[in-house]
PDB file of C-alpha atoms in Angstrom:
ATOM      1  CA  UNK A  15      85.792 143.959 152.325  1.00 52.00           C
ATOM      2  CA  UNK A  16      86.781 147.465 150.691  1.00 62.00           C
ATOM      3  CA  UNK A  17      85.617 149.003 147.399  1.00 61.00           C
ATOM      4  CA  UNK A  18      84.485 148.509 144.340  1.00 70.00           C
ATOM      5  CA  UNK A  19      83.143 150.269 141.475  1.00 63.00           C
ATOM      6  CA  UNK A  20      79.155 149.219 140.049  1.00 67.00           C
ATOM      7  CA  UNK A  21      78.915 151.690 137.769  1.00 68.00           C
ATOM      8  CA  UNK A  22      80.647 154.913 136.349  1.00 75.00           C
ATOM      9  CA  UNK A  23      81.715 157.151 138.372  1.00 83.00           C
ATOM     10  CA  UNK A  24      79.551 155.027 141.821  1.00 92.00           C
ATOM     11  CA  UNK A  25      82.096 152.970 144.509  1.00 95.00           C
ATOM     12  CA  UNK A  26      80.540 150.880 147.305  1.00 97.00           C
ATOM     13  CA  UNK A  27      82.709 150.190 149.901  1.00 97.00           C
ATOM     14  CA  UNK A  28      82.185 147.944 153.040  1.00 98.00           C
ATOM     15  CA  UNK A  29      83.853 148.547 156.045  1.00 97.00           C
ATOM     16  CA  UNK A  30      84.147 148.475 159.766  1.00 98.00           C
ATOM     17  CA  UNK A  31      83.467 151.431 161.982  1.00 98.00           C
ATOM     18  CA  UNK A  32      87.226 150.961 163.514  1.00 97.00           C
ATOM     19  CA  UNK A  33      88.060 151.336 159.729  1.00 97.00           C
ATOM     20  CA  UNK A  34      86.471 155.067 159.029  1.00 97.00           C
ATOM     21  CA  UNK A  35      88.235 158.013 159.517  1.00 94.00           C
ATOM     22  CA  UNK A  36      86.791 160.846 161.322  1.00 93.00           C
ATOM     23  CA  UNK A  37      85.831 163.309 158.325  1.00 95.00           C
ATOM     24  CA  UNK A  38      83.812 159.703 157.649  1.00 96.00           C
ATOM     25  CA  UNK A  39      81.723 158.889 160.108  1.00 97.00           C
ATOM     26  CA  UNK A  40      81.444 162.947 160.054  1.00 96.00           C
ATOM     27  CA  UNK A  41      79.900 162.703 156.198  1.00 97.00           C
ATOM     28  CA  UNK A  42      77.866 159.640 157.171  1.00 98.00           C
ATOM     29  CA  UNK A  43      76.171 161.823 160.375  1.00 97.00           C
ATOM     30  CA  UNK A  44      75.594 164.756 158.011  1.00 96.00           C
ATOM     31  CA  UNK A  45      73.872 162.095 155.366  1.00 96.00           C
ATOM     32  CA  UNK A  46      72.069 160.749 157.850  1.00 96.00           C
ATOM     33  CA  UNK A  47      70.805 163.940 159.263  1.00 95.00           C
ATOM     34  CA  UNK A  48      69.833 165.128 156.534  1.00 95.00           C
ATOM     35  CA  UNK A  49      68.026 162.163 154.652  1.00 93.00           C
ATOM     36  CA  UNK A  50      65.742 161.781 158.582  1.00 92.00           C
ATOM     37  CA  UNK A  51      65.016 165.683 157.976  1.00 90.00           C
ATOM     38  CA  UNK A  52      66.615 166.396 161.177  1.00 82.00           C
ATOM     39  CA  UNK A  53      65.454 163.155 163.273  1.00 85.00           C
ATOM     40  CA  UNK A  54      67.897 161.385 163.583  1.00 91.00           C
ATOM     41  CA  UNK A  55      69.853 162.193 167.209  1.00 89.00           C
ATOM     42  CA  UNK A  56      73.164 161.222 168.883  1.00 93.00           C
ATOM     43  CA  UNK A  57      71.582 157.849 170.523  1.00 94.00           C
ATOM     44  CA  UNK A  58      69.936 156.322 166.708  1.00 95.00           C
ATOM     45  CA  UNK A  59      73.994 157.598 165.220  1.00 96.00           C
ATOM     46  CA  UNK A  60      75.245 156.375 168.176  1.00 96.00           C
ATOM     47  CA  UNK A  61      73.164 152.918 167.887  1.00 97.00           C
ATOM     48  CA  UNK A  62      74.580 152.451 163.955  1.00 97.00           C
ATOM     49  CA  UNK A  63      78.430 152.256 165.235  1.00 98.00           C
ATOM     50  CA  UNK A  64      80.468 149.360 166.443  1.00 97.00           C
ATOM     51  CA  UNK A  65      79.441 147.093 163.305  1.00 98.00           C
ATOM     52  CA  UNK A  66      79.630 147.037 159.515  1.00 98.00           C
ATOM     53  CA  UNK A  67      78.815 149.761 156.762  1.00 98.00           C
ATOM     54  CA  UNK A  68      77.824 150.199 153.375  1.00 98.00           C
ATOM     55  CA  UNK A  69      79.040 154.046 151.319  1.00 98.00           C
ATOM     56  CA  UNK A  70      77.529 154.741 148.331  1.00 97.00           C
ATOM     57  CA  UNK A  71      79.730 157.299 146.648  1.00 97.00           C
ATOM     58  CA  UNK A  72      78.857 159.012 143.462  1.00 95.00           C
ATOM     59  CA  UNK A  73      81.787 161.283 142.238  1.00 93.00           C
ATOM     60  CA  UNK A  74      83.506 161.125 145.345  1.00 92.00           C
ATOM     61  CA  UNK A  75      80.335 162.194 147.562  1.00 96.00           C
ATOM     62  CA  UNK A  76      78.290 160.517 150.084  1.00 97.00           C
ATOM     63  CA  UNK A  77      75.021 158.951 149.251  1.00 98.00           C
ATOM     64  CA  UNK A  78      73.415 156.170 150.795  1.00 98.00           C
ATOM     65  CA  UNK A  79      74.659 154.263 153.791  1.00 98.00           C
ATOM     66  CA  UNK A  80      73.216 151.693 155.925  1.00 98.00           C
ATOM     67  CA  UNK A  81      75.430 149.282 158.805  1.00 98.00           C
ATOM     68  CA  UNK A  82      74.496 146.082 160.520  1.00 98.00           C
ATOM     69  CA  UNK A  83      75.147 145.953 164.321  1.00 98.00           C
ATOM     70  CA  UNK A  84      75.035 142.817 166.796  1.00 98.00           C
ATOM     71  CA  UNK A  85      72.469 142.545 168.695  1.00 98.00           C
ATOM     72  CA  UNK A  86      71.160 139.298 171.118  1.00 97.00           C
ATOM     73  CA  UNK A  87      67.455 138.332 170.799  1.00 97.00           C
ATOM     74  CA  UNK A  88      65.786 135.851 173.076  1.00 96.00           C
ATOM     75  CA  UNK A  89      63.413 134.065 171.204  1.00 96.00           C
ATOM     76  CA  UNK A  90      61.851 130.560 172.064  1.00 95.00           C
ATOM     77  CA  UNK A  91      64.497 129.572 174.906  1.00 94.00           C
ATOM     78  CA  UNK A  92      67.541 131.045 172.841  1.00 95.00           C
ATOM     79  CA  UNK A  93      69.643 134.010 172.652  1.00 96.00           C
ATOM     80  CA  UNK A  94      70.119 134.897 168.542  1.00 97.00           C
ATOM     81  CA  UNK A  95      73.142 136.454 167.004  1.00 97.00           C
ATOM     82  CA  UNK A  96      71.094 138.889 165.335  1.00 98.00           C
ATOM     83  CA  UNK A  97      71.943 141.662 162.600  1.00 98.00           C
ATOM     84  CA  UNK A  98      70.565 144.569 163.363  1.00 98.00           C
ATOM     85  CA  UNK A  99      70.763 146.468 160.326  1.00 98.00           C
ATOM     86  CA  UNK A 100      70.865 150.124 161.219  1.00 98.00           C
ATOM     87  CA  UNK A 101      70.560 153.981 159.871  1.00 97.00           C
ATOM     88  CA  UNK A 102      70.027 152.808 156.024  1.00 97.00           C
ATOM     89  CA  UNK A 103      69.233 156.245 154.061  1.00 96.00           C
ATOM     90  CA  UNK A 104      69.469 158.105 150.693  1.00 97.00           C
ATOM     91  CA  UNK A 105      70.511 161.298 150.147  1.00 96.00           C
ATOM     92  CA  UNK A 106      67.328 163.113 148.553  1.00 92.00           C
ATOM     93  CA  UNK A 107      68.348 163.513 145.069  1.00 94.00           C
ATOM     94  CA  UNK A 108      69.080 160.287 144.470  1.00 90.00           C
ATOM     95  CA  UNK A 109      66.497 158.222 145.845  1.00 93.00           C
ATOM     96  CA  UNK A 110      64.130 156.068 143.928  1.00 90.00           C
ATOM     97  CA  UNK A 111      67.433 155.229 141.937  1.00 92.00           C
ATOM     98  CA  UNK A 112      67.695 151.655 143.508  1.00 94.00           C
ATOM     99  CA  UNK A 113      70.395 152.638 146.203  1.00 97.00           C
ATOM    100  CA  UNK A 114      68.897 151.508 149.109  1.00 96.00           C
ATOM    101  CA  UNK A 115      67.823 147.973 146.940  1.00 97.00           C
ATOM    102  CA  UNK A 116      72.108 148.311 146.679  1.00 97.00           C
ATOM    103  CA  UNK A 117      72.620 148.820 150.478  1.00 98.00           C
ATOM    104  CA  UNK A 118      70.161 146.393 151.301  1.00 98.00           C
ATOM    105  CA  UNK A 119      71.660 143.503 149.674  1.00 97.00           C
ATOM    106  CA  UNK A 120      75.680 144.396 150.898  1.00 98.00           C
ATOM    107  CA  UNK A 121      73.729 144.899 154.220  1.00 98.00           C
ATOM    108  CA  UNK A 122      72.054 141.499 153.891  1.00 98.00           C
ATOM    109  CA  UNK A 123      75.617 140.232 152.941  1.00 97.00           C
ATOM    110  CA  UNK A 124      77.260 139.991 155.863  1.00 98.00           C
ATOM    111  CA  UNK A 125      73.458 139.193 157.931  1.00 97.00           C
ATOM    112  CA  UNK A 126      74.199 135.978 155.901  1.00 96.00           C
ATOM    113  CA  UNK A 127      77.636 134.628 156.606  1.00 95.00           C
ATOM    114  CA  UNK A 128      76.987 136.149 160.271  1.00 95.00           C
ATOM    115  CA  UNK A 129      74.516 136.196 162.062  1.00 96.00           C
ATOM    116  CA  UNK A 130      71.939 133.409 162.978  1.00 95.00           C
ATOM    117  CA  UNK A 131      68.226 136.009 161.403  1.00 97.00           C
ATOM    118  CA  UNK A 132      69.021 139.757 160.384  1.00 97.00           C
ATOM    119  CA  UNK A 133      66.286 142.469 162.130  1.00 98.00           C
ATOM    120  CA  UNK A 134      65.319 146.018 161.846  1.00 98.00           C
ATOM    121  CA  UNK A 135      63.191 149.036 163.142  1.00 97.00           C
ATOM    122  CA  UNK A 136      61.399 150.577 159.546  1.00 96.00           C
ATOM    123  CA  UNK A 137      59.770 153.610 159.162  1.00 91.00           C
ATOM    124  CA  UNK A 138      56.546 153.306 156.864  1.00 90.00           C
ATOM    125  CA  UNK A 139      58.371 155.317 154.402  1.00 87.00           C
ATOM    126  CA  UNK A 140      60.912 152.665 154.631  1.00 90.00           C
ATOM    127  CA  UNK A 141      59.052 149.527 154.316  1.00 95.00           C
ATOM    128  CA  UNK A 142      58.449 149.060 151.148  1.00 95.00           C
ATOM    129  CA  UNK A 143      61.752 148.577 150.627  1.00 96.00           C
ATOM    130  CA  UNK A 144      62.420 146.072 152.701  1.00 97.00           C
ATOM    131  CA  UNK A 145      59.216 144.430 151.693  1.00 97.00           C
ATOM    132  CA  UNK A 146      60.475 143.722 148.402  1.00 96.00           C
ATOM    133  CA  UNK A 147      63.763 142.083 149.147  1.00 97.00           C
ATOM    134  CA  UNK A 148      61.784 139.690 151.516  1.00 96.00           C
ATOM    135  CA  UNK A 149      61.947 141.188 155.333  1.00 97.00           C
ATOM    136  CA  UNK A 150      58.203 140.326 156.673  1.00 96.00           C
ATOM    137  CA  UNK A 151      56.845 142.612 159.455  1.00 97.00           C
ATOM    138  CA  UNK A 152      57.258 140.581 162.682  1.00 97.00           C
ATOM    139  CA  UNK A 153      53.570 138.973 163.756  1.00 97.00           C
ATOM    140  CA  UNK A 154      54.307 138.512 166.918  1.00 95.00           C
ATOM    141  CA  UNK A 155      54.948 140.702 170.658  1.00 96.00           C
ATOM    142  CA  UNK A 156      58.278 142.616 170.754  1.00 97.00           C
ATOM    143  CA  UNK A 157      60.078 143.206 173.453  1.00 97.00           C
ATOM    144  CA  UNK A 158      63.484 143.973 175.428  1.00 97.00           C
ATOM    145  CA  UNK A 159      65.627 143.272 178.723  1.00 94.00           C
ATOM    146  CA  UNK A 160      65.370 146.213 179.932  1.00 93.00           C
ATOM    147  CA  UNK A 161      67.317 147.058 183.417  1.00 94.00           C
ATOM    148  CA  UNK A 162      64.220 146.034 185.243  1.00 94.00           C
ATOM    149  CA  UNK A 163      63.422 142.394 183.703  1.00 94.00           C
ATOM    150  CA  UNK A 164      61.709 141.955 180.814  1.00 94.00           C
ATOM    151  CA  UNK A 165      59.029 144.852 179.659  1.00 95.00           C
ATOM    152  CA  UNK A 166      56.709 144.667 176.362  1.00 96.00           C
ATOM    153  CA  UNK A 167      56.906 146.925 173.297  1.00 96.00           C
ATOM    154  CA  UNK A 168      53.555 147.484 171.446  1.00 96.00           C
ATOM    155  CA  UNK A 169      54.173 150.848 170.231  1.00 94.00           C
ATOM    156  CA  UNK A 170      57.731 148.482 168.080  1.00 95.00           C
ATOM    157  CA  UNK A 171      54.522 145.335 167.060  1.00 96.00           C
ATOM    158  CA  UNK A 172      54.011 146.128 163.327  1.00 95.00           C
ATOM    159  CA  UNK A 173      56.969 148.164 162.347  1.00 96.00           C
ATOM    160  CA  UNK A 174      59.669 145.703 163.080  1.00 97.00           C
ATOM    161  CA  UNK A 175      60.635 143.327 160.714  1.00 98.00           C
ATOM    162  CA  UNK A 176      62.920 139.974 159.981  1.00 97.00           C
ATOM    163  CA  UNK A 177      64.688 138.188 157.297  1.00 97.00           C
ATOM    164  CA  UNK A 178      66.350 134.436 157.807  1.00 93.00           C
ATOM    165  CA  UNK A 179      69.455 134.584 156.038  1.00 89.00           C
ATOM    166  CA  UNK A 180      68.745 131.514 152.883  1.00 87.00           C
ATOM    167  CA  UNK A 181      69.989 128.373 153.469  1.00 82.00           C
ATOM    168  CA  UNK A 182      70.907 128.773 157.276  1.00 77.00           C
ATOM    169  CA  UNK A 183      68.947 131.075 158.978  1.00 78.00           C
ATOM    170  CA  UNK A 184      66.765 130.971 161.662  1.00 84.00           C
ATOM    171  CA  UNK A 185      62.990 130.802 161.113  1.00 85.00           C
ATOM    172  CA  UNK A 186      61.312 132.293 163.588  1.00 92.00           C
ATOM    173  CA  UNK A 187      58.591 130.773 165.075  1.00 93.00           C
ATOM    174  CA  UNK A 188      55.928 133.615 166.191  1.00 92.00           C
ATOM    175  CA  UNK A 189      53.991 130.884 168.693  1.00 93.00           C
ATOM    176  CA  UNK A 190      57.598 130.220 169.892  1.00 95.00           C
ATOM    177  CA  UNK A 191      56.839 133.710 172.265  1.00 94.00           C
ATOM    178  CA  UNK A 192      58.369 137.184 171.503  1.00 96.00           C
ATOM    179  CA  UNK A 193      61.214 138.574 170.446  1.00 97.00           C
ATOM    180  CA  UNK A 194      63.217 140.177 173.048  1.00 97.00           C
ATOM    181  CA  UNK A 195      66.177 142.602 172.501  1.00 97.00           C
ATOM    182  CA  UNK A 196      68.715 142.956 174.259  1.00 96.00           C
ATOM    183  CA  UNK A 197      68.592 146.596 176.201  1.00 96.00           C
ATOM    184  CA  UNK A 198      70.262 150.045 175.474  1.00 94.00           C
ATOM    185  CA  UNK A 199      69.528 154.036 175.451  1.00 90.00           C
ATOM    186  CA  UNK A 200      67.120 155.840 173.516  1.00 89.00           C
ATOM    187  CA  UNK A 201      64.700 154.028 170.629  1.00 89.00           C
ATOM    188  CA  UNK A 202      65.414 150.388 171.897  1.00 91.00           C
ATOM    189  CA  UNK A 203      64.569 149.020 168.061  1.00 90.00           C
TER     190      UNK A 203
END
């Protein structure tokens, strides 16, 4: 963990939420608000906290971010420890320069070391990045273990992506049943 230089004026750091100062969290929130054009609410921000964050700074300014948090997913009779990728964003004036791929590479390292599987919910605009990195849209049903029991989430089907870490991840089987995620407030996925 810590910080590394990856080019002139560029620093990439990997840190837990607990290691981020209040000012840094404010910068992350500002980046996310701008990158998602105001469509990133308080619950969305809450979902991105409590795990590992990749922060990319160029000349001291935060230009890209992503985090991975632990979730539980029931599949085929097993509760899988899942690295759920959240809040991947690149500042608008720095897009199409490989920063999203840089963030994802670091997040995938975390998933590979700590989780059985990776998952995320992709926007149409972001799906190409994930597919290019080997993530695949889950072809089966998606659900949640809600307060009133299991619920199907058909609106999440087709936009939920999964990734099996090479050499140790769990390969998911759509014929073994749905992916049922743990409950959380706001958007479940």
